[in-house]
């Protein structure tokens, strides 16, 4: 089982460039989310989705867009990269049974550097 | 609002010592879930445990044990007879029923186990 697959693993962008971080899961999980990890700050929620066609903002959404056209895929788009977006990005998915949280499965992360 | 505090930024121990990682959480919800994740130097996030707010039983899994105390809003994690392979960043996280499946993470504790 692949679980949650993130691509690419590493990326260097120039300021102002745009790119899409890919995330795919094969567990038929309804819930998917994107987090960024910065030193000393833990993981912070960027955007999340509770199913195909439904997305919402998390704690730090500015500068990022998401869409959820299928259950499997949840890409994260950086519209115009800024050095402040240098971070490690994690995609995660989980089952959604009412409001009970069964825990997340995380992807292996994307290390993004914006110069 | 929900908040998770891991006051210990970094802990260093010598192999075979016992070590406790502290986690204090804040929430007004009566139904919530607590998690611990491990992030080894390779960078992936590994699920360790999930606990709901109605189950205050302590749990032991091999050298790992967890102490959940609602009275002090704490969910501490103890590693007995630590090993070098336990060196990692450990995150405590909280999700609340009202907040759906969103996880709020603490800043993490870096554990270094020296041989």
PDB file of C-alpha atoms in Angstrom:
ATOM      1  CA  UNK A   1       0.000   0.000   0.000  1.00  0.00           C
ATOM      2  CA  UNK A   2       1.359   3.392  -0.992  1.00  0.00           C
ATOM      3  CA  UNK A   3      -0.508   5.380   1.682  1.00  0.00           C
ATOM      4  CA  UNK A   4       0.034   9.101   1.114  1.00  0.00           C
ATOM      5  CA  UNK A   5       2.384  10.035  -1.709  1.00  0.00           C
ATOM      6  CA  UNK A   6       3.879  13.495  -2.016  1.00  0.00           C
ATOM      7  CA  UNK A   7       5.885  14.852  -4.916  1.00  0.00           C
ATOM      8  CA  UNK A   8       8.397  16.330  -5.291  1.00  0.00           C
ATOM      9  CA  UNK A   9      10.545  15.578  -2.236  1.00  0.00           C
ATOM     10  CA  UNK A  10      12.732  18.644  -2.757  1.00  0.00           C
ATOM     11  CA  UNK A  11      12.193  21.865  -4.685  1.00  0.00           C
ATOM     12  CA  UNK A  12      13.991  25.169  -5.057  1.00  0.00           C
ATOM     13  CA  UNK A  13      11.998  28.104  -6.388  1.00  0.00           C
ATOM     14  CA  UNK A  14      12.834  31.662  -7.207  1.00  0.00           C
ATOM     15  CA  UNK A  15      10.783  34.410  -5.631  1.00  0.00           C
ATOM     16  CA  UNK A  16       7.646  34.997  -7.665  1.00  0.00           C
ATOM     17  CA  UNK A  17       7.537  31.579  -9.294  1.00  0.00           C
ATOM     18  CA  UNK A  18       4.506  29.370  -8.933  1.00  0.00           C
ATOM     19  CA  UNK A  19       4.337  25.632  -8.460  1.00  0.00           C
ATOM     20  CA  UNK A  20       2.087  22.804  -7.354  1.00  0.00           C
ATOM     21  CA  UNK A  21       2.882  20.278  -4.660  1.00  0.00           C
ATOM     22  CA  UNK A  22       1.182  16.995  -5.404  1.00  0.00           C
ATOM     23  CA  UNK A  23      -0.503  14.735  -2.861  1.00  0.00           C
ATOM     24  CA  UNK A  24      -2.290  11.466  -3.520  1.00  0.00           C
ATOM     25  CA  UNK A  25      -3.694   8.822  -1.181  1.00  0.00           C
ATOM     26  CA  UNK A  26      -4.984   5.352  -1.953  1.00  0.00           C
ATOM     27  CA  UNK A  27      -6.850   4.636   1.292  1.00  0.00           C
ATOM     28  CA  UNK A  28     -10.166   6.196   0.233  1.00  0.00           C
ATOM     29  CA  UNK A  29      -9.872   8.709   3.078  1.00  0.00           C
ATOM     30  CA  UNK A  30     -12.365  11.526   3.004  1.00  0.00           C
ATOM     31  CA  UNK A  31     -10.250  13.990   4.969  1.00  0.00           C
ATOM     32  CA  UNK A  32      -7.056  15.470   3.545  1.00  0.00           C
ATOM     33  CA  UNK A  33      -4.958  18.368   4.725  1.00  0.00           C
ATOM     34  CA  UNK A  34      -1.758  20.295   4.153  1.00  0.00           C
ATOM     35  CA  UNK A  35       0.570  21.367   6.934  1.00  0.00           C
ATOM     36  CA  UNK A  36       3.784  23.299   6.951  1.00  0.00           C
ATOM     37  CA  UNK A  37       6.537  22.635   9.464  1.00  0.00           C
ATOM     38  CA  UNK A  38       8.860  25.395  10.585  1.00  0.00           C
ATOM     39  CA  UNK A  39      11.535  25.147  13.299  1.00  0.00           C
ATOM     40  CA  UNK A  40      10.150  25.676  16.790  1.00  0.00           C
ATOM     41  CA  UNK A  41       6.570  26.018  15.572  1.00  0.00           C
ATOM     42  CA  UNK A  42       5.376  22.479  15.117  1.00  0.00           C
ATOM     43  CA  UNK A  43       3.042  21.851  12.213  1.00  0.00           C
ATOM     44  CA  UNK A  44       0.506  24.451  11.146  1.00  0.00           C
ATOM     45  CA  UNK A  45      -2.561  23.766   9.044  1.00  0.00           C
ATOM     46  CA  UNK A  46      -2.690  25.484   5.651  1.00  0.00           C
ATOM     47  CA  UNK A  47      -5.824  24.064   3.992  1.00  0.00           C
ATOM     48  CA  UNK A  48      -7.985  21.016   4.414  1.00  0.00           C
ATOM     49  CA  UNK A  49     -10.754  19.120   2.651  1.00  0.00           C
ATOM     50  CA  UNK A  50     -13.510  16.893   4.000  1.00  0.00           C
ATOM     51  CA  UNK A  51     -14.330  15.407   0.616  1.00  0.00           C
ATOM     52  CA  UNK A  52     -14.229  15.941  -3.141  1.00  0.00           C
ATOM     53  CA  UNK A  53     -15.321  19.450  -4.024  1.00  0.00           C
ATOM     54  CA  UNK A  54     -15.062  20.744  -0.438  1.00  0.00           C
ATOM     55  CA  UNK A  55     -12.096  22.710   0.852  1.00  0.00           C
ATOM     56  CA  UNK A  56     -11.522  25.204   3.627  1.00  0.00           C
ATOM     57  CA  UNK A  57      -8.784  27.343   5.095  1.00  0.00           C
ATOM     58  CA  UNK A  58      -6.632  26.454   8.025  1.00  0.00           C
ATOM     59  CA  UNK A  59      -4.420  28.573  10.235  1.00  0.00           C
ATOM     60  CA  UNK A  60      -1.970  29.882   7.586  1.00  0.00           C
ATOM     61  CA  UNK A  61      -3.724  29.875   4.171  1.00  0.00           C
ATOM     62  CA  UNK A  62      -2.331  33.059   2.628  1.00  0.00           C
ATOM     63  CA  UNK A  63      -0.344  32.495  -0.541  1.00  0.00           C
ATOM     64  CA  UNK A  64      -1.694  28.984  -1.101  1.00  0.00           C
ATOM     65  CA  UNK A  65      -4.598  27.519  -3.066  1.00  0.00           C
ATOM     66  CA  UNK A  66      -6.074  24.039  -3.043  1.00  0.00           C
ATOM     67  CA  UNK A  67      -8.697  22.079  -4.918  1.00  0.00           C
ATOM     68  CA  UNK A  68     -10.151  18.604  -4.457  1.00  0.00           C
ATOM     69  CA  UNK A  69     -11.600  17.220  -7.670  1.00  0.00           C
ATOM     70  CA  UNK A  70     -11.212  13.577  -6.641  1.00  0.00           C
ATOM     71  CA  UNK A  71     -11.083  11.691  -3.346  1.00  0.00           C
ATOM     72  CA  UNK A  72      -7.502  10.628  -4.065  1.00  0.00           C
ATOM     73  CA  UNK A  73      -5.787  13.916  -4.932  1.00  0.00           C
ATOM     74  CA  UNK A  74      -5.273  17.148  -3.022  1.00  0.00           C
ATOM     75  CA  UNK A  75      -2.715  19.433  -4.712  1.00  0.00           C
ATOM     76  CA  UNK A  76      -1.337  22.564  -3.034  1.00  0.00           C
ATOM     77  CA  UNK A  77      -0.561  25.526  -5.265  1.00  0.00           C
ATOM     78  CA  UNK A  78       1.865  28.296  -4.423  1.00  0.00           C
ATOM     79  CA  UNK A  79       0.710  31.282  -6.428  1.00  0.00           C
ATOM     80  CA  UNK A  80       3.786  33.516  -6.202  1.00  0.00           C
ATOM     81  CA  UNK A  81       6.511  32.020  -4.045  1.00  0.00           C
ATOM     82  CA  UNK A  82       8.054  34.111  -1.282  1.00  0.00           C
ATOM     83  CA  UNK A  83      11.059  33.370   0.958  1.00  0.00           C
ATOM     84  CA  UNK A  84       8.635  33.120   3.912  1.00  0.00           C
ATOM     85  CA  UNK A  85       7.215  30.007   2.277  1.00  0.00           C
ATOM     86  CA  UNK A  86      10.499  28.163   2.695  1.00  0.00           C
ATOM     87  CA  UNK A  87       9.398  25.221   4.796  1.00  0.00           C
ATOM     88  CA  UNK A  88       8.713  21.507   4.883  1.00  0.00           C
ATOM     89  CA  UNK A  89       5.220  20.672   3.658  1.00  0.00           C
ATOM     90  CA  UNK A  90       3.289  17.620   4.741  1.00  0.00           C
ATOM     91  CA  UNK A  91       0.128  16.226   3.267  1.00  0.00           C
ATOM     92  CA  UNK A  92      -2.036  14.017   5.471  1.00  0.00           C
ATOM     93  CA  UNK A  93      -5.229  12.043   5.206  1.00  0.00           C
ATOM     94  CA  UNK A  94      -7.597  10.344   7.611  1.00  0.00           C
ATOM     95  CA  UNK A  95     -10.923   8.613   7.825  1.00  0.00           C
ATOM     96  CA  UNK A  96     -13.836  10.865   8.573  1.00  0.00           C
ATOM     97  CA  UNK A  97     -16.480   9.239  10.712  1.00  0.00           C
ATOM     98  CA  UNK A  98     -18.724  11.959  12.038  1.00  0.00           C
ATOM     99  CA  UNK A  99     -16.411  14.116  14.097  1.00  0.00           C
ATOM    100  CA  UNK A 100     -14.296  11.310  15.497  1.00  0.00           C
ATOM    101  CA  UNK A 101     -10.647  11.675  14.641  1.00  0.00           C
ATOM    102  CA  UNK A 102      -8.920   8.381  13.854  1.00  0.00           C
ATOM    103  CA  UNK A 103      -5.527   9.948  13.339  1.00  0.00           C
ATOM    104  CA  UNK A 104      -3.629  10.982  10.305  1.00  0.00           C
ATOM    105  CA  UNK A 105      -1.424   9.203   7.809  1.00  0.00           C
ATOM    106  CA  UNK A 106       1.264  11.604   6.652  1.00  0.00           C
ATOM    107  CA  UNK A 107       3.178  11.778   3.427  1.00  0.00           C
ATOM    108  CA  UNK A 108       6.964  11.886   3.507  1.00  0.00           C
ATOM    109  CA  UNK A 109       7.102  15.653   3.077  1.00  0.00           C
ATOM    110  CA  UNK A 110       8.320  18.186   0.508  1.00  0.00           C
ATOM    111  CA  UNK A 111      11.241  20.394   1.433  1.00  0.00           C
ATOM    112  CA  UNK A 112      10.757  23.716  -0.348  1.00  0.00           C
ATOM    113  CA  UNK A 113      13.308  26.493  -0.532  1.00  0.00           C
ATOM    114  CA  UNK A 114      12.434  29.872  -2.002  1.00  0.00           C
ATOM    115  CA  UNK A 115      15.402  32.031  -2.925  1.00  0.00           C
TER     116      UNK A 115
ATOM    117  CA  UNK B   1      -9.312  28.034  21.220  1.00  0.00           C
ATOM    118  CA  UNK B   2      -7.261  24.895  21.285  1.00  0.00           C
ATOM    119  CA  UNK B   3      -3.614  24.883  22.241  1.00  0.00           C
ATOM    120  CA  UNK B   4      -0.887  22.333  22.880  1.00  0.00           C
ATOM    121  CA  UNK B   5       2.225  23.198  24.858  1.00  0.00           C
ATOM    122  CA  UNK B   6       5.386  21.145  24.870  1.00  0.00           C
ATOM    123  CA  UNK B   7       7.556  23.143  27.220  1.00  0.00           C
ATOM    124  CA  UNK B   8      10.657  21.023  26.725  1.00  0.00           C
ATOM    125  CA  UNK B   9      12.375  22.221  23.579  1.00  0.00           C
ATOM    126  CA  UNK B  10      15.202  19.713  23.751  1.00  0.00           C
ATOM    127  CA  UNK B  11      16.148  16.840  26.057  1.00  0.00           C
ATOM    128  CA  UNK B  12      19.422  14.941  26.105  1.00  0.00           C
ATOM    129  CA  UNK B  13      19.794  11.619  27.897  1.00  0.00           C
ATOM    130  CA  UNK B  14      22.259   8.794  27.999  1.00  0.00           C
ATOM    131  CA  UNK B  15      21.199   5.446  26.635  1.00  0.00           C
ATOM    132  CA  UNK B  16      19.176   3.308  29.067  1.00  0.00           C
ATOM    133  CA  UNK B  17      17.908   6.309  31.001  1.00  0.00           C
ATOM    134  CA  UNK B  18      14.164   6.819  31.315  1.00  0.00           C
ATOM    135  CA  UNK B  19      12.798  10.040  29.866  1.00  0.00           C
ATOM    136  CA  UNK B  20       9.414  11.754  30.055  1.00  0.00           C
ATOM    137  CA  UNK B  21       8.150  14.177  27.441  1.00  0.00           C
ATOM    138  CA  UNK B  22       5.542  16.606  28.714  1.00  0.00           C
ATOM    139  CA  UNK B  23       2.412  17.705  26.905  1.00  0.00           C
ATOM    140  CA  UNK B  24      -0.181  20.128  28.241  1.00  0.00           C
ATOM    141  CA  UNK B  25      -3.294  20.929  26.253  1.00  0.00           C
ATOM    142  CA  UNK B  26      -6.064  23.510  26.418  1.00  0.00           C
ATOM    143  CA  UNK B  27      -9.606  23.065  25.209  1.00  0.00           C
ATOM    144  CA  UNK B  28     -13.109  23.794  26.424  1.00  0.00           C
ATOM    145  CA  UNK B  29     -14.551  20.824  24.565  1.00  0.00           C
ATOM    146  CA  UNK B  30     -15.497  17.734  26.511  1.00  0.00           C
ATOM    147  CA  UNK B  31     -14.866  15.421  23.559  1.00  0.00           C
ATOM    148  CA  UNK B  32     -11.382  15.539  22.142  1.00  0.00           C
ATOM    149  CA  UNK B  33      -8.534  13.347  20.937  1.00  0.00           C
ATOM    150  CA  UNK B  34      -4.871  13.428  21.824  1.00  0.00           C
ATOM    151  CA  UNK B  35      -2.027  12.080  19.745  1.00  0.00           C
ATOM    152  CA  UNK B  36       1.699  11.574  19.826  1.00  0.00           C
ATOM    153  CA  UNK B  37       3.799  11.470  16.667  1.00  0.00           C
ATOM    154  CA  UNK B  38       7.483  10.710  16.220  1.00  0.00           C
ATOM    155  CA  UNK B  39       9.632  12.392  13.587  1.00  0.00           C
ATOM    156  CA  UNK B  40      12.984  10.609  13.220  1.00  0.00           C
ATOM    157  CA  UNK B  41      15.943  12.252  11.441  1.00  0.00           C
ATOM    158  CA  UNK B  42      14.663  10.862   8.140  1.00  0.00           C
ATOM    159  CA  UNK B  43      11.779  13.322   8.413  1.00  0.00           C
ATOM    160  CA  UNK B  44       8.609  11.259   8.179  1.00  0.00           C
ATOM    161  CA  UNK B  45       5.891  11.516  10.807  1.00  0.00           C
ATOM    162  CA  UNK B  46       5.085   8.282  12.577  1.00  0.00           C
ATOM    163  CA  UNK B  47       1.863   7.805  14.513  1.00  0.00           C
ATOM    164  CA  UNK B  48       2.425   6.507  18.053  1.00  0.00           C
ATOM    165  CA  UNK B  49      -0.860   6.727  19.928  1.00  0.00           C
ATOM    166  CA  UNK B  50      -4.385   8.111  19.888  1.00  0.00           C
ATOM    167  CA  UNK B  51      -6.430   8.673  23.035  1.00  0.00           C
ATOM    168  CA  UNK B  52      -9.951  10.046  23.390  1.00  0.00           C
ATOM    169  CA  UNK B  53     -11.027  12.246  26.255  1.00  0.00           C
ATOM    170  CA  UNK B  54     -13.242   9.598  27.833  1.00  0.00           C
ATOM    171  CA  UNK B  55     -10.485   7.060  28.254  1.00  0.00           C
ATOM    172  CA  UNK B  56      -8.098   8.031  31.030  1.00  0.00           C
ATOM    173  CA  UNK B  57      -6.429   4.668  31.306  1.00  0.00           C
ATOM    174  CA  UNK B  58      -2.700   4.791  31.016  1.00  0.00           C
ATOM    175  CA  UNK B  59      -1.253   2.809  28.167  1.00  0.00           C
ATOM    176  CA  UNK B  60       1.943   0.847  27.805  1.00  0.00           C
ATOM    177  CA  UNK B  61       3.412  -0.391  24.556  1.00  0.00           C
ATOM    178  CA  UNK B  62       6.797  -2.008  24.999  1.00  0.00           C
ATOM    179  CA  UNK B  63       9.172   0.663  26.266  1.00  0.00           C
ATOM    180  CA  UNK B  64       6.613   3.405  25.640  1.00  0.00           C
ATOM    181  CA  UNK B  65       3.955   4.513  28.093  1.00  0.00           C
ATOM    182  CA  UNK B  66       1.494   7.358  28.208  1.00  0.00           C
ATOM    183  CA  UNK B  67      -0.043   9.071  31.224  1.00  0.00           C
ATOM    184  CA  UNK B  68      -3.292  10.913  30.507  1.00  0.00           C
ATOM    185  CA  UNK B  69      -4.573  13.153  33.334  1.00  0.00           C
ATOM    186  CA  UNK B  70      -7.621  15.270  32.606  1.00  0.00           C
ATOM    187  CA  UNK B  71      -7.314  17.009  35.978  1.00  0.00           C
ATOM    188  CA  UNK B  72      -4.067  18.626  34.877  1.00  0.00           C
ATOM    189  CA  UNK B  73      -4.796  18.605  31.104  1.00  0.00           C
ATOM    190  CA  UNK B  74      -1.674  16.610  30.482  1.00  0.00           C
ATOM    191  CA  UNK B  75      -0.788  13.707  28.231  1.00  0.00           C
ATOM    192  CA  UNK B  76       2.802  12.807  29.021  1.00  0.00           C
ATOM    193  CA  UNK B  77       4.922  10.270  27.188  1.00  0.00           C
ATOM    194  CA  UNK B  78       7.614   8.170  28.880  1.00  0.00           C
ATOM    195  CA  UNK B  79      10.294   6.118  27.189  1.00  0.00           C
ATOM    196  CA  UNK B  80      11.823   3.512  29.463  1.00  0.00           C
ATOM    197  CA  UNK B  81      15.427   2.421  28.938  1.00  0.00           C
ATOM    198  CA  UNK B  82      15.950   4.832  26.065  1.00  0.00           C
ATOM    199  CA  UNK B  83      17.900   3.791  22.990  1.00  0.00           C
ATOM    200  CA  UNK B  84      19.787   5.756  20.372  1.00  0.00           C
ATOM    201  CA  UNK B  85      17.040   4.902  17.865  1.00  0.00           C
ATOM    202  CA  UNK B  86      14.606   6.878  20.020  1.00  0.00           C
ATOM    203  CA  UNK B  87      16.390  10.081  19.001  1.00  0.00           C
ATOM    204  CA  UNK B  88      13.764  12.109  17.173  1.00  0.00           C
ATOM    205  CA  UNK B  89      11.398  15.026  17.432  1.00  0.00           C
ATOM    206  CA  UNK B  90       8.217  14.116  19.260  1.00  0.00           C
ATOM    207  CA  UNK B  91       4.970  15.983  18.696  1.00  0.00           C
ATOM    208  CA  UNK B  92       1.885  16.028  20.836  1.00  0.00           C
ATOM    209  CA  UNK B  93      -1.348  16.990  19.046  1.00  0.00           C
ATOM    210  CA  UNK B  94      -4.997  17.669  19.831  1.00  0.00           C
ATOM    211  CA  UNK B  95      -8.220  17.554  17.869  1.00  0.00           C
ATOM    212  CA  UNK B  96     -11.625  18.509  19.244  1.00  0.00           C
ATOM    213  CA  UNK B  97     -15.057  17.377  18.169  1.00  0.00           C
ATOM    214  CA  UNK B  98     -16.190  20.852  17.266  1.00  0.00           C
ATOM    215  CA  UNK B  99     -13.082  21.404  15.206  1.00  0.00           C
ATOM    216  CA  UNK B 100     -13.605  18.308  13.098  1.00  0.00           C
ATOM    217  CA  UNK B 101     -10.557  16.393  12.025  1.00  0.00           C
ATOM    218  CA  UNK B 102      -8.126  19.284  12.282  1.00  0.00           C
ATOM    219  CA  UNK B 103      -5.059  18.620  14.411  1.00  0.00           C
ATOM    220  CA  UNK B 104      -3.379  21.273  16.502  1.00  0.00           C
ATOM    221  CA  UNK B 105       0.258  20.438  17.157  1.00  0.00           C
ATOM    222  CA  UNK B 106       2.638  21.409  19.878  1.00  0.00           C
ATOM    223  CA  UNK B 107       6.020  22.838  18.917  1.00  0.00           C
ATOM    224  CA  UNK B 108       7.699  19.485  19.452  1.00  0.00           C
ATOM    225  CA  UNK B 109      10.434  18.169  21.742  1.00  0.00           C
ATOM    226  CA  UNK B 110      13.799  17.152  20.346  1.00  0.00           C
ATOM    227  CA  UNK B 111      15.053  14.037  22.112  1.00  0.00           C
ATOM    228  CA  UNK B 112      18.731  13.163  21.802  1.00  0.00           C
ATOM    229  CA  UNK B 113      19.821   9.817  23.181  1.00  0.00           C
ATOM    230  CA  UNK B 114      23.582   9.420  23.456  1.00  0.00           C
ATOM    231  CA  UNK B 115      25.386   6.115  23.623  1.00  0.00           C
TER     232      UNK B 115
END
